[in-house]
Coordinates of C-alpha atoms in Angstrom, one line a residue:
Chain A
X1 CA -15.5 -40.0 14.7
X2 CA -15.8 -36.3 13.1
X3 CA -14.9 -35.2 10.2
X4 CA -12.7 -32.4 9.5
X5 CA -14.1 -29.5 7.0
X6 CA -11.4 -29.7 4.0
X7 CA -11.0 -26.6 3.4
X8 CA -10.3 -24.9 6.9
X9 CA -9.1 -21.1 7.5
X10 CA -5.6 -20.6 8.7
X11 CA -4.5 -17.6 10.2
X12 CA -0.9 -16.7 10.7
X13 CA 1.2 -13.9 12.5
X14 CA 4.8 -13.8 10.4
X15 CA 7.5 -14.1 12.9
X16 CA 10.0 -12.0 11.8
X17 CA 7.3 -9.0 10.2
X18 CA 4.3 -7.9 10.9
X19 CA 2.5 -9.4 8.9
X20 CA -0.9 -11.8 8.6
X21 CA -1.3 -14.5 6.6
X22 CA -4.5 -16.1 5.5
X23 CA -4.7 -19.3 3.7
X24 CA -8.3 -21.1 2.4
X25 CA -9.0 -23.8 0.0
X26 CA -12.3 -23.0 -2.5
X27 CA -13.9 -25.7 -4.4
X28 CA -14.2 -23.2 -7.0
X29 CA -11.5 -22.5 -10.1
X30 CA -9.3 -19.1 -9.9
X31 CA -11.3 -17.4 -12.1
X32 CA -14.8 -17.7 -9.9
X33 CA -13.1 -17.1 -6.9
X34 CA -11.5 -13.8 -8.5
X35 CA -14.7 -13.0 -9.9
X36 CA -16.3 -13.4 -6.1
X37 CA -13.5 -10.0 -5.0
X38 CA -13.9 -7.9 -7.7
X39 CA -17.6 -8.0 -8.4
X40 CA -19.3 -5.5 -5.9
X41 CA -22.2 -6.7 -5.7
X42 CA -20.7 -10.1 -5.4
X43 CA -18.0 -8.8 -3.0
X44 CA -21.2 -7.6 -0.9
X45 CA -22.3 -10.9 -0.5
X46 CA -20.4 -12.4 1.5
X47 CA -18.2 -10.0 3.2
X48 CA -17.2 -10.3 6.7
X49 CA -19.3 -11.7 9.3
X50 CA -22.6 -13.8 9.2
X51 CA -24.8 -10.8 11.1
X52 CA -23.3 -7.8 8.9
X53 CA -24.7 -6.3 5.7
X54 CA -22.4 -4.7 3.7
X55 CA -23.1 -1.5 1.1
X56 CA -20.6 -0.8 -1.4
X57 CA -20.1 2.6 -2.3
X58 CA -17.4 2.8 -4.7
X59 CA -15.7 -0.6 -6.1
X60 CA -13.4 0.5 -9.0
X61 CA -10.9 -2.9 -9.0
X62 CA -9.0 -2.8 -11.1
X63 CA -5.5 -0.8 -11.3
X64 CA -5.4 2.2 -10.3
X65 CA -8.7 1.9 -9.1
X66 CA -9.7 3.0 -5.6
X67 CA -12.7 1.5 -3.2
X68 CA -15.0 2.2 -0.4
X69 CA -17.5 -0.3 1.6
X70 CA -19.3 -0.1 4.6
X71 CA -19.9 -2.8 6.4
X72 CA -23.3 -2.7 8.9
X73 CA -23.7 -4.1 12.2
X74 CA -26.4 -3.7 14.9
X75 CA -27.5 -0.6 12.7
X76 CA -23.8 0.3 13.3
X77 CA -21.8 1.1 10.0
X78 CA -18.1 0.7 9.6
X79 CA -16.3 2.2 7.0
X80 CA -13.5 1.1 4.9
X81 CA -11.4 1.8 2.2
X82 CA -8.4 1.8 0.0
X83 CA -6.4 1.8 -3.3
X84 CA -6.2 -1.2 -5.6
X85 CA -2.5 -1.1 -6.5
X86 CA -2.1 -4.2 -8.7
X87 CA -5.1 -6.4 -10.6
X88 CA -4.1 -9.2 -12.5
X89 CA -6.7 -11.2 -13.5
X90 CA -7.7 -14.6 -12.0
X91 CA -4.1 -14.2 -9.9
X92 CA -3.1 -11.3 -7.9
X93 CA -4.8 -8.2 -6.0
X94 CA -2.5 -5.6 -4.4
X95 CA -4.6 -3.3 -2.0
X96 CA -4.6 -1.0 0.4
X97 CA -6.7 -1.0 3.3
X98 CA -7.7 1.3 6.5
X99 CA -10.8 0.8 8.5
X100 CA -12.0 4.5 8.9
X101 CA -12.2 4.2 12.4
X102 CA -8.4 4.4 12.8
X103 CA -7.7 6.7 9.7
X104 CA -4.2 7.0 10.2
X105 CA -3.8 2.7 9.9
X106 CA -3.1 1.3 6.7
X107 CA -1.9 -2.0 5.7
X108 CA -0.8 -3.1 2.2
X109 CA -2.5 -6.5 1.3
X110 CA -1.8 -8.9 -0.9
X111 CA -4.0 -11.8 -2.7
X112 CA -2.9 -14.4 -4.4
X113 CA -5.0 -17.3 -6.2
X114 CA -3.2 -20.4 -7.0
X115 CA -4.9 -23.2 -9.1
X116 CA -4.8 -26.5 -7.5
X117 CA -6.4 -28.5 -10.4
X118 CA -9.8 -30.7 -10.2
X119 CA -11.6 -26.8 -10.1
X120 CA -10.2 -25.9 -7.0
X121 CA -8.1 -22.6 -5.5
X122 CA -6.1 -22.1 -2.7
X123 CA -6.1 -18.4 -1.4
X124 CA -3.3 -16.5 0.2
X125 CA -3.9 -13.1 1.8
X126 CA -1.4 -11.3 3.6
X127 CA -1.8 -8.1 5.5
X128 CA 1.0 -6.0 6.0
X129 CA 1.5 -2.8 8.6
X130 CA 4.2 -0.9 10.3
X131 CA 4.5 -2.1 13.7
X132 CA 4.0 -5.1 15.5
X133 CA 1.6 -4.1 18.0
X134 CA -0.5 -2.7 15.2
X135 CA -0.9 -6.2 14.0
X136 CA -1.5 -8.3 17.2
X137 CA -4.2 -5.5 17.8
X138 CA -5.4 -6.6 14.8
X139 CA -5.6 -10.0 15.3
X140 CA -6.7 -9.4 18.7
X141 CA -9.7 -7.3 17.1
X142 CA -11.7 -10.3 16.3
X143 CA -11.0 -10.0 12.8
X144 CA -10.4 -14.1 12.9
X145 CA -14.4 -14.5 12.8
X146 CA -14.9 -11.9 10.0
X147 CA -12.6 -13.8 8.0
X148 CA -13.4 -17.5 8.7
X149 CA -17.6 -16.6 8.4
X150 CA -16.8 -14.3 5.3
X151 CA -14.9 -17.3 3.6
X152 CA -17.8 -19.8 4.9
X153 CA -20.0 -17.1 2.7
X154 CA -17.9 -17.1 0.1
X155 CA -18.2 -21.0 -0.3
X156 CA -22.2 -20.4 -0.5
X157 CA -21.4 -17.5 -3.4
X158 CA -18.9 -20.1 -5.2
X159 CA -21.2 -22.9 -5.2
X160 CA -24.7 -20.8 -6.9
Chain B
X1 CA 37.0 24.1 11.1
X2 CA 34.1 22.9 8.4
X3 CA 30.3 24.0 8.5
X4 CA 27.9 20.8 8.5
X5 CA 25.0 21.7 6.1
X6 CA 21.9 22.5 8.2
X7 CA 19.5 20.1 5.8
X8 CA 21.2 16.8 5.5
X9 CA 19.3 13.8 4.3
X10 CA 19.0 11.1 7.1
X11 CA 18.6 7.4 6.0
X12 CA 18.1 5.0 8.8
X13 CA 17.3 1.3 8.8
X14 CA 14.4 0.3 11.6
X15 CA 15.4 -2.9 13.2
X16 CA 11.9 -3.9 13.9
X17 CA 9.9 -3.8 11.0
X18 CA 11.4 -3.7 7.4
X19 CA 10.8 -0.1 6.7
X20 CA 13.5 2.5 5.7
X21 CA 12.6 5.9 7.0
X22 CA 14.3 9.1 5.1
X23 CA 14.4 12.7 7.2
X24 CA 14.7 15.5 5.6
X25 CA 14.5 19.6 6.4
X26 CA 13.1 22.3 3.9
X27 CA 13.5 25.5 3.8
X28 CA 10.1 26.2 2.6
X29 CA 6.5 25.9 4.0
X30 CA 4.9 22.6 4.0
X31 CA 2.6 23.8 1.3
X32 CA 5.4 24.7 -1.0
X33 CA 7.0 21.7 -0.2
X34 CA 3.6 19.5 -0.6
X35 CA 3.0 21.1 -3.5
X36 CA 6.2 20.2 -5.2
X37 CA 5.3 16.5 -4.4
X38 CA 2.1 17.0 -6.1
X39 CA 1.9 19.2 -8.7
X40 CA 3.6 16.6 -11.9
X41 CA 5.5 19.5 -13.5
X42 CA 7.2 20.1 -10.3
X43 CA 7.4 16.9 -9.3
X44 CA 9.2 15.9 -12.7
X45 CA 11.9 18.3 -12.5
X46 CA 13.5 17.1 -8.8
X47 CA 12.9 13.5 -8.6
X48 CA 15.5 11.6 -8.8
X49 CA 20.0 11.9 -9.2
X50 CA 21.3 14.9 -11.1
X51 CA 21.8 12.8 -13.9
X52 CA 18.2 11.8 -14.8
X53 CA 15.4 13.6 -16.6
X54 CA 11.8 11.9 -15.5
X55 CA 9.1 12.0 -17.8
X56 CA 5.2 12.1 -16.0
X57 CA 2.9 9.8 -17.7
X58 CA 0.0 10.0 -14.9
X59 CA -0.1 12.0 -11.6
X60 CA -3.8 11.8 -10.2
X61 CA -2.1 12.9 -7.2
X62 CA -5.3 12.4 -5.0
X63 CA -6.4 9.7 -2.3
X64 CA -7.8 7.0 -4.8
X65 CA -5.3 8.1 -7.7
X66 CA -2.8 6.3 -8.8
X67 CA 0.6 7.6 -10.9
X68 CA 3.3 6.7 -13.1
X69 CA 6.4 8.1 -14.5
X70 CA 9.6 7.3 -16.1
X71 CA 12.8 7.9 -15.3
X72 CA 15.7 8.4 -17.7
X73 CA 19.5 7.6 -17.6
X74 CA 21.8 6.9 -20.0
X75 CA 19.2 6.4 -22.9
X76 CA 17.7 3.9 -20.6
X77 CA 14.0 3.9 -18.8
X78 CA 12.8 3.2 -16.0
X79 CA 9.2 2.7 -15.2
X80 CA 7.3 3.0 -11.5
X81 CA 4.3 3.3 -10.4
X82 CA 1.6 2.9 -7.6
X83 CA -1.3 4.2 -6.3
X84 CA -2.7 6.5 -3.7
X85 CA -4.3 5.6 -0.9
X86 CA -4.0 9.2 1.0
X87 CA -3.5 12.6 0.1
X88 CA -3.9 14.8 3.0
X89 CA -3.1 19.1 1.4
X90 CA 0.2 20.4 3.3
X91 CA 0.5 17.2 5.6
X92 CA 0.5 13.3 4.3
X93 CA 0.6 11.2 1.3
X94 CA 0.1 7.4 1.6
X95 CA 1.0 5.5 -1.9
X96 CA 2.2 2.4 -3.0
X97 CA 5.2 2.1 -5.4
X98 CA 6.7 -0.8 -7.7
X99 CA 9.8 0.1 -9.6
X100 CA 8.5 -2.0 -12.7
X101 CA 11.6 -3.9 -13.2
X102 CA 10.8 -6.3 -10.4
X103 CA 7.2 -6.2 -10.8
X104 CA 6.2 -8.4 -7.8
X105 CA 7.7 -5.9 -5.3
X106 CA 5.6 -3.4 -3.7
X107 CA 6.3 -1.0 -1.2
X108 CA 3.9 1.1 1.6
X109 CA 5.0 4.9 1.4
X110 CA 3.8 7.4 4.0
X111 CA 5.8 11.1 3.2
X112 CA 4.8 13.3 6.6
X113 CA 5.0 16.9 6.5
X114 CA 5.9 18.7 10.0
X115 CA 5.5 22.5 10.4
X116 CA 8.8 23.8 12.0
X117 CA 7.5 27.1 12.0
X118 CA 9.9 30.3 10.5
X119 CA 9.0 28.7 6.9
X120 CA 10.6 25.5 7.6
X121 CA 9.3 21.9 7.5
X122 CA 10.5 18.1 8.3
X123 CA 9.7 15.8 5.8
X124 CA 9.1 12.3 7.2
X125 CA 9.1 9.1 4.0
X126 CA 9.1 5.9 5.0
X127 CA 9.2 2.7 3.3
X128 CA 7.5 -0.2 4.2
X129 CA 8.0 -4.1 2.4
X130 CA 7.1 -7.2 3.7
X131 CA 11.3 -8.5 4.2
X132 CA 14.1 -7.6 5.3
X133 CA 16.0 -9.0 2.6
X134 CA 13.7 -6.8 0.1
X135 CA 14.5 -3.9 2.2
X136 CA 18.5 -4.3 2.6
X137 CA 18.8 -4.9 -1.1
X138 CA 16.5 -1.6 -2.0
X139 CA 19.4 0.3 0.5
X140 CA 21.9 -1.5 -1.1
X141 CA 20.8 -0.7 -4.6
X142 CA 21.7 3.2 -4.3
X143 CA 18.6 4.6 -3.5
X144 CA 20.7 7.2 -1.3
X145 CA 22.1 8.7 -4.0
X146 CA 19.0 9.4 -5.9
X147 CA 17.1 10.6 -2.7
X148 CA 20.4 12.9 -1.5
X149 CA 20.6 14.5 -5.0
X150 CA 16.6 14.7 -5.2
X151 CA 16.4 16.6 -2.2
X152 CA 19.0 18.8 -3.3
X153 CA 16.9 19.5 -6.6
X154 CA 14.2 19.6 -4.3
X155 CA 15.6 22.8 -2.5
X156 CA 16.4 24.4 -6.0
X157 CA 12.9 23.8 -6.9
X158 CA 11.4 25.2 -3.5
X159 CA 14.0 28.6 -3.9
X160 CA 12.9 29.9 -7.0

């Protein structure tokens, strides 16, 4: 008999926009998993995918506030950055995001923390762009590990 | 026998995605006509129907700014605001926008600037949301109006 990980990544493509949604469970309360995206040097930590490092260069989240983070791979360095339209704290993050590499992408992505009681969250994050073929590309990109070992991180941040 | 004004204001619906995508022609140089998307004096005095004034609270029209402004009609205001993820001189601006009324909606803008040569230039706006209901009901709402008569004062602005 196995046993199933509670708190499992699920990744779906909208049907009717093109859109992404991510959903994860944290055994952590709102305000620690908040604390985990807006924090750079907590951000850093856990970041995309188990073999990356990632180097903050600008992390101004809140409002109004812009970012930029590169991500390092194989002595490789990916760049990425965006606009944070919308921080409410321990809630909601409204961002936007390109991956330098493809400077004329953007999506506009959304967070949002619900509290599910007994110190625990439950994570939305959708990703929205202007063309379905953008996002299957996307998907297709192997973003779906960067996000499910990120997350796994992010439980090893949450539980210090 | 009637004479079709050379720079009409397109609005079409995509049937893909939820995106509304405005055309529009200048007759001015895309720098002029960047300009008068960035500079917040100019800015303030051709957003928007004939019948508002708009008031510029913050324009840090730059990629990683952010803006507000209000508009006024009838006594009344009304507040929007967003952030910018791109500002390309003479070409692109990429920038969210929430009309603070309905503070949970958010909105992807990309304005493209084509060089038609002869000191002319196509503007390009679109409009991204993540429905189509959201979308329909910001077309329905009488947006056309205020981006028809806009343009118009946009023209005024760009021939003095």
């Amino acid at each position: 008999m196995t046993t199933t990980h509670r708190n499992e990544t699920r990744i779906d493509v909208d049907p009717e926009v093109p859109l992404v949604r991510i959903t994860r469970e944290f055994d952590a309360p709102p305000a620690k998993v908040f604390r985990a995206h807006t924090d750079p040097e907590l951000f850093a930590q856990w970041v995309g995918p188990r073999d990356t490092e990632t180097r903050v260069d600008v992390f101004d989240c809140h409002t109004g506030g812009s970012y930029r983070f590169v991500t390092i791979s194989d002595g490789e360095e990916y760049g990425f950055r965006g606009c944070f339209h919308e921080v409410r704290p321990d809630e909601l993050i409204v961002q936007t995001f390109t991956f330098e590499g493809e400077p004329d992408g953007v999506a506009l992505e959304k967070l949002v923390l619900e509290d599910l009681g007994d110190g625990r969250t439950r994570l939305t994050s959708t990703s929205l762009v202007d063309s379905f073929a953008g996002r299957d590309a996307f998907v297709a990109s192997g973003m779906e590990v960067g996000v499910r070992e990120g997350y796994e991180r992010l439980d090893e941040v949450l539980a210090r």
